[in-house]
Coordinates of C-alpha atoms and ligand atoms in Angstrom, one line a residue:
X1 CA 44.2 -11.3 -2.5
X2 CA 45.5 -10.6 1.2
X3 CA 48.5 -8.5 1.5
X4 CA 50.4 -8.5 4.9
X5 CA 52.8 -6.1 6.4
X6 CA 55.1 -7.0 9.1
X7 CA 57.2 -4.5 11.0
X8 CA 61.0 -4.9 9.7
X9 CA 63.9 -3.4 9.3
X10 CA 64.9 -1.0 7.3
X11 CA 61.5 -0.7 6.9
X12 CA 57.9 -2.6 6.6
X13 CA 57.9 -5.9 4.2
X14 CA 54.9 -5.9 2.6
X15 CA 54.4 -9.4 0.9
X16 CA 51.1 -11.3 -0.5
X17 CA 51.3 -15.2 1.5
X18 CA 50.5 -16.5 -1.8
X19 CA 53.2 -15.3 -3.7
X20 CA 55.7 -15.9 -0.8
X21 CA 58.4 -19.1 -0.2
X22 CA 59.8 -19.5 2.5
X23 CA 63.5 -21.3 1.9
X24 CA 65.0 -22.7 4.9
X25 CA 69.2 -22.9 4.2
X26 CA 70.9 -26.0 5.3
X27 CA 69.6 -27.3 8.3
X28 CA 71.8 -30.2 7.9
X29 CA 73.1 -32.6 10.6
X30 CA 76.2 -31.8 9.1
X31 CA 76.5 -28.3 9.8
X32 CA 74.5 -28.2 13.3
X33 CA 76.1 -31.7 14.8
X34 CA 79.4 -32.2 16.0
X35 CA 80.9 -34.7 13.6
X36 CA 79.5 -32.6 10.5
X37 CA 81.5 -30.6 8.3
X38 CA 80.8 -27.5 10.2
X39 CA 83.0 -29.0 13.2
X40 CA 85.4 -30.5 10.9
X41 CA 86.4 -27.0 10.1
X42 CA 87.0 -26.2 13.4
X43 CA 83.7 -24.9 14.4
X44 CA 81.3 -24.9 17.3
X45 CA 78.4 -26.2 16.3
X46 CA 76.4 -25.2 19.5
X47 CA 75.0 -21.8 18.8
X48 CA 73.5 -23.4 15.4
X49 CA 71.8 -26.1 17.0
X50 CA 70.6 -23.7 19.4
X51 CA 68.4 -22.0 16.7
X52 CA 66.0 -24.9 15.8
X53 CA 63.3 -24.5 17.7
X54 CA 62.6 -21.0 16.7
X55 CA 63.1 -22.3 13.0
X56 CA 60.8 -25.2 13.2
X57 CA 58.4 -22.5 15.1
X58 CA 58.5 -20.2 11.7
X59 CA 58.0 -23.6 9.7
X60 CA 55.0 -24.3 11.2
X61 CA 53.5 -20.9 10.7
X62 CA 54.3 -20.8 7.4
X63 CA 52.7 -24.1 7.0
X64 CA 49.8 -23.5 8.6
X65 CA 49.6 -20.1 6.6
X66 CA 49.7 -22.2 3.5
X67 CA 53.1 -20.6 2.3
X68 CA 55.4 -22.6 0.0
X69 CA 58.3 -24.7 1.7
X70 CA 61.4 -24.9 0.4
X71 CA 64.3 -26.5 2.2
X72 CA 67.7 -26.6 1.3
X73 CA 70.5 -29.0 1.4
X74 CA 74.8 -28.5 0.9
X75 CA 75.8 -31.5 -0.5
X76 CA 78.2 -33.6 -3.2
X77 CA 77.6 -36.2 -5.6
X78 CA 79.0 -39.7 -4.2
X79 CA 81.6 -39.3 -7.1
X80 CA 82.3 -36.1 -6.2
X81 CA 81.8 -34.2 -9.6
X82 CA 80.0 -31.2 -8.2
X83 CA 82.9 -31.0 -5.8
X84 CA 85.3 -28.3 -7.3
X85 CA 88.8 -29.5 -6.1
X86 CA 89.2 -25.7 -4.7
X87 CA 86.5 -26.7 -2.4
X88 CA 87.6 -30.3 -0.9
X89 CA 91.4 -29.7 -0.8
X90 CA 91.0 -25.9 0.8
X91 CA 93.0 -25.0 4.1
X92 CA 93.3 -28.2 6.7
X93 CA 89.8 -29.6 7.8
X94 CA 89.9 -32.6 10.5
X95 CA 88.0 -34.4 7.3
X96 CA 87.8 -33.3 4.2
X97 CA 84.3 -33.5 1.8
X98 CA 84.1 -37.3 1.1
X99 CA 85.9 -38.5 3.8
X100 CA 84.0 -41.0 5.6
X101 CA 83.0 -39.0 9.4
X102 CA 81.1 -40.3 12.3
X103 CA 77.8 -39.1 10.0
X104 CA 78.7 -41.4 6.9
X105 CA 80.6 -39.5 4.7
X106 CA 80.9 -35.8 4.9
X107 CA 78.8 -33.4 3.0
X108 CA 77.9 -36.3 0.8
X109 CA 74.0 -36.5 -0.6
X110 CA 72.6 -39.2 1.0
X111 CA 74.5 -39.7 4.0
X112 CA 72.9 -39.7 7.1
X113 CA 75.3 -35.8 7.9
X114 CA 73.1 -34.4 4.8
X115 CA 70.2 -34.7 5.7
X116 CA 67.8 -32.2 7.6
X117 CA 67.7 -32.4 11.4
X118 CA 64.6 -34.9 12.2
X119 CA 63.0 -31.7 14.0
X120 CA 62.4 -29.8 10.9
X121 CA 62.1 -32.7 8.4
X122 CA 60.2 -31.7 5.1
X123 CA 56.8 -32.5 4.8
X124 CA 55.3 -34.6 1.5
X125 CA 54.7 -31.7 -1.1
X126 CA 57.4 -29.6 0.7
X127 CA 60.2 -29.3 -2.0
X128 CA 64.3 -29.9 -1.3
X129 CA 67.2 -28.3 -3.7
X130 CA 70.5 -30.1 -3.1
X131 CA 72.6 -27.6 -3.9
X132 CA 76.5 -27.9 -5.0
X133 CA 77.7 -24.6 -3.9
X134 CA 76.6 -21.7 -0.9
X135 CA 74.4 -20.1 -3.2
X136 CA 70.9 -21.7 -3.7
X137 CA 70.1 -20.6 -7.3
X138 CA 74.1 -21.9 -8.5
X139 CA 73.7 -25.5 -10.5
X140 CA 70.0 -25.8 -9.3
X141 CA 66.3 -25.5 -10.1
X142 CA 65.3 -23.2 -7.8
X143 CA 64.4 -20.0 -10.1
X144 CA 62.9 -22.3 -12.5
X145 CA 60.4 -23.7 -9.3
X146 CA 59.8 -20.7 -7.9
X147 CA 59.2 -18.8 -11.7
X148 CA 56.8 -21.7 -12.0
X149 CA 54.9 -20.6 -9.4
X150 CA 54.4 -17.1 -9.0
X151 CA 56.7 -16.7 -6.8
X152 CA 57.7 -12.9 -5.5
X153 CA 58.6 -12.6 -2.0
X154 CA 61.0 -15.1 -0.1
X155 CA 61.6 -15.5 3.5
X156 CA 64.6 -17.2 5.0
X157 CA 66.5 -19.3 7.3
X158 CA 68.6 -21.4 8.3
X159 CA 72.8 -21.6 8.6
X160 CA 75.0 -20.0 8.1
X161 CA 73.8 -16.1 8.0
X162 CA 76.8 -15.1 6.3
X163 CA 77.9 -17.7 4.1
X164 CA 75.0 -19.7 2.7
X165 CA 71.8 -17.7 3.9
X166 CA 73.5 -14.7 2.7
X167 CA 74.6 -15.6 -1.0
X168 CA 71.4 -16.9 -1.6
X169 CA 69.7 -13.7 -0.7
X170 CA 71.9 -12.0 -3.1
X171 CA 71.5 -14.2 -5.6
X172 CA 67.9 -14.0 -5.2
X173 CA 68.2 -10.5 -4.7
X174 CA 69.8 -10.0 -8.1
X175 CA 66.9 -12.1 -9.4
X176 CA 64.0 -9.7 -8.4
X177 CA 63.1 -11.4 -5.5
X178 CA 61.9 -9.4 -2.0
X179 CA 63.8 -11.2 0.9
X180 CA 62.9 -11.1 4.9
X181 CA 65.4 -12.6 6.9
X182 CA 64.4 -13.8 10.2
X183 CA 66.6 -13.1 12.9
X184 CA 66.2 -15.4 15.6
X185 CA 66.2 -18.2 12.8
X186 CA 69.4 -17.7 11.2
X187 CA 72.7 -18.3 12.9
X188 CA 76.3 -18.2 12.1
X189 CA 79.4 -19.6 14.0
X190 CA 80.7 -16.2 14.8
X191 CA 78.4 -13.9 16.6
X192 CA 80.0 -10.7 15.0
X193 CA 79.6 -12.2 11.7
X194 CA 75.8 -12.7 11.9
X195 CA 74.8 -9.0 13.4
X196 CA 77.2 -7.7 10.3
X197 CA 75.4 -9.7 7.9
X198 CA 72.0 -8.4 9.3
X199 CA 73.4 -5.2 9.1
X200 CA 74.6 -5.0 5.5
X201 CA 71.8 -6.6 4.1
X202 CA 69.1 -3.9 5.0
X203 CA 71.6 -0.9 4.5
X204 CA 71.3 1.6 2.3
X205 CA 67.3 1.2 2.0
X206 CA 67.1 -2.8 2.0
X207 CA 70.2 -3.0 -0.9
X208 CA 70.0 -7.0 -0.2
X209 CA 66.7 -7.3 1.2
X210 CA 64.6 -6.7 5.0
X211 CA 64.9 -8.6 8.2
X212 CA 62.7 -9.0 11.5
X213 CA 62.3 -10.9 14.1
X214 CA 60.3 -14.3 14.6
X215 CA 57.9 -12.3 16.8
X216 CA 56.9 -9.6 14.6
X217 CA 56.2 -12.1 11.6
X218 CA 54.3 -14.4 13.4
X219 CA 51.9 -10.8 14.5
X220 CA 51.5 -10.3 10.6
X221 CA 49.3 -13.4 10.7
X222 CA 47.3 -13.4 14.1
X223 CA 46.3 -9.3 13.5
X224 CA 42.6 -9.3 12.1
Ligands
TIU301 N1 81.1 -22.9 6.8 C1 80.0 -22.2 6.9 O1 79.8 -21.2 7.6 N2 79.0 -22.5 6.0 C2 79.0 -23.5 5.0 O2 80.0 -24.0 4.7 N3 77.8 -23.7 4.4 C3 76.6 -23.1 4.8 O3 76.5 -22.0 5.3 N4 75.4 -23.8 4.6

């Protein structure tokens, strides 16, 4: 059994590979492209798509570490079922969810918007939850998977810190789970947004969970 620590905040996350998943959140065309949903609500998508390399840099030490991948995708039913009217018809997008966008149609399963940026692309074996709402765990398998497997430690990524990323790691939180957050792989579309989020989720002792930057995780598995 190998137990690593890695220097975090608000303090050292100490976490067994082999019980560890790392869940990267919605690295979807549709939120890091212009043409996406993300820009349809008025957002620029630049400082997401700025963050890929350093996510497909943790990917591939967690691969080659042997540490379960789990990607995540935001996304409808072509019918729209798992769309809660709340949801499309809210505030005044340039295209609402089902609309037909320059990406097929917009935060539709199976359109070319949903799926995962070609530079981080899950692997055969590597497991995808589409998930209906921001929250990973909410109308999906995930607890069941990661139950399955042993699972006690998660690490994230992905967009958008506060809104996706961020109610997952509660609701993982909630769930028992230790979560790491890593900084320079997580991004949101307002700057002051992110460093909050990062903020309130390690106060008072780690309440939501730890974060750290790509840097220091990648030492946790180089150190003899
Ligand atoms: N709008 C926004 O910041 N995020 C989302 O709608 N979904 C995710 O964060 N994936």
């Amino acid at each position: 059994m190998t137990t690593l620590s890695i220097d975090a905040l608000p303090f050292a996350f100490t976490f067994e590979p082999a019980k560890t998943a790392l869940v990267i959140i919605d690295m979807q065309r549709d939120f890091v492209e212009a043409g996406g949903f993300g820009a349809s609500l008025g957002n620029d998508v630049t400082r997401l798509t700025a963050i890929i390399p350093a996510v497909a840099e943790l990917l591939a030490v967690c691969r080659k570490a042997g540490i379960i991948v789990i990607h995540t995708r935001e996304g409808h039913k072509p019918d729209l079922s798992d769309c809660p009217p709340a949801k499309r018809l809210r505030g005044a997008p340039s295209l609402r969810i089902g609309d037909p966008g320059p990406m097929g149609r917009v935060l539709i399963t199976g359109e070319p918007g949903n799926d995962i940026v070609p530079q981080l692309a899950p692997k055969p074996g590597e497991l995808v939850i589409d998930k209906p709402g921001k929250g990973a765990f909410y109308a999906t398998p995930l607890e069941q998977v990661l139950r399955a497997r042993g699972i006690t430690h998660l690490v994230f990524a992905g967009v958008t810190t506060e809104v996706c990323v961020q109610t997952t790691m509660r609701e993982a939180n909630d769930r028992g789970y230790d979560c790491l957050l890593i900084e320079e792989a997580t991004e949101s579309y307002f700057p002051e947004f992110k460093s909050a989020t990062l903020e309130m989720l390690r106060a008072q002792g780690a309440i939501v969970g730890w974060t750290t930057h790509l840097a220091d995780f990648e030492r946790a598995f180089t150190q003899p």
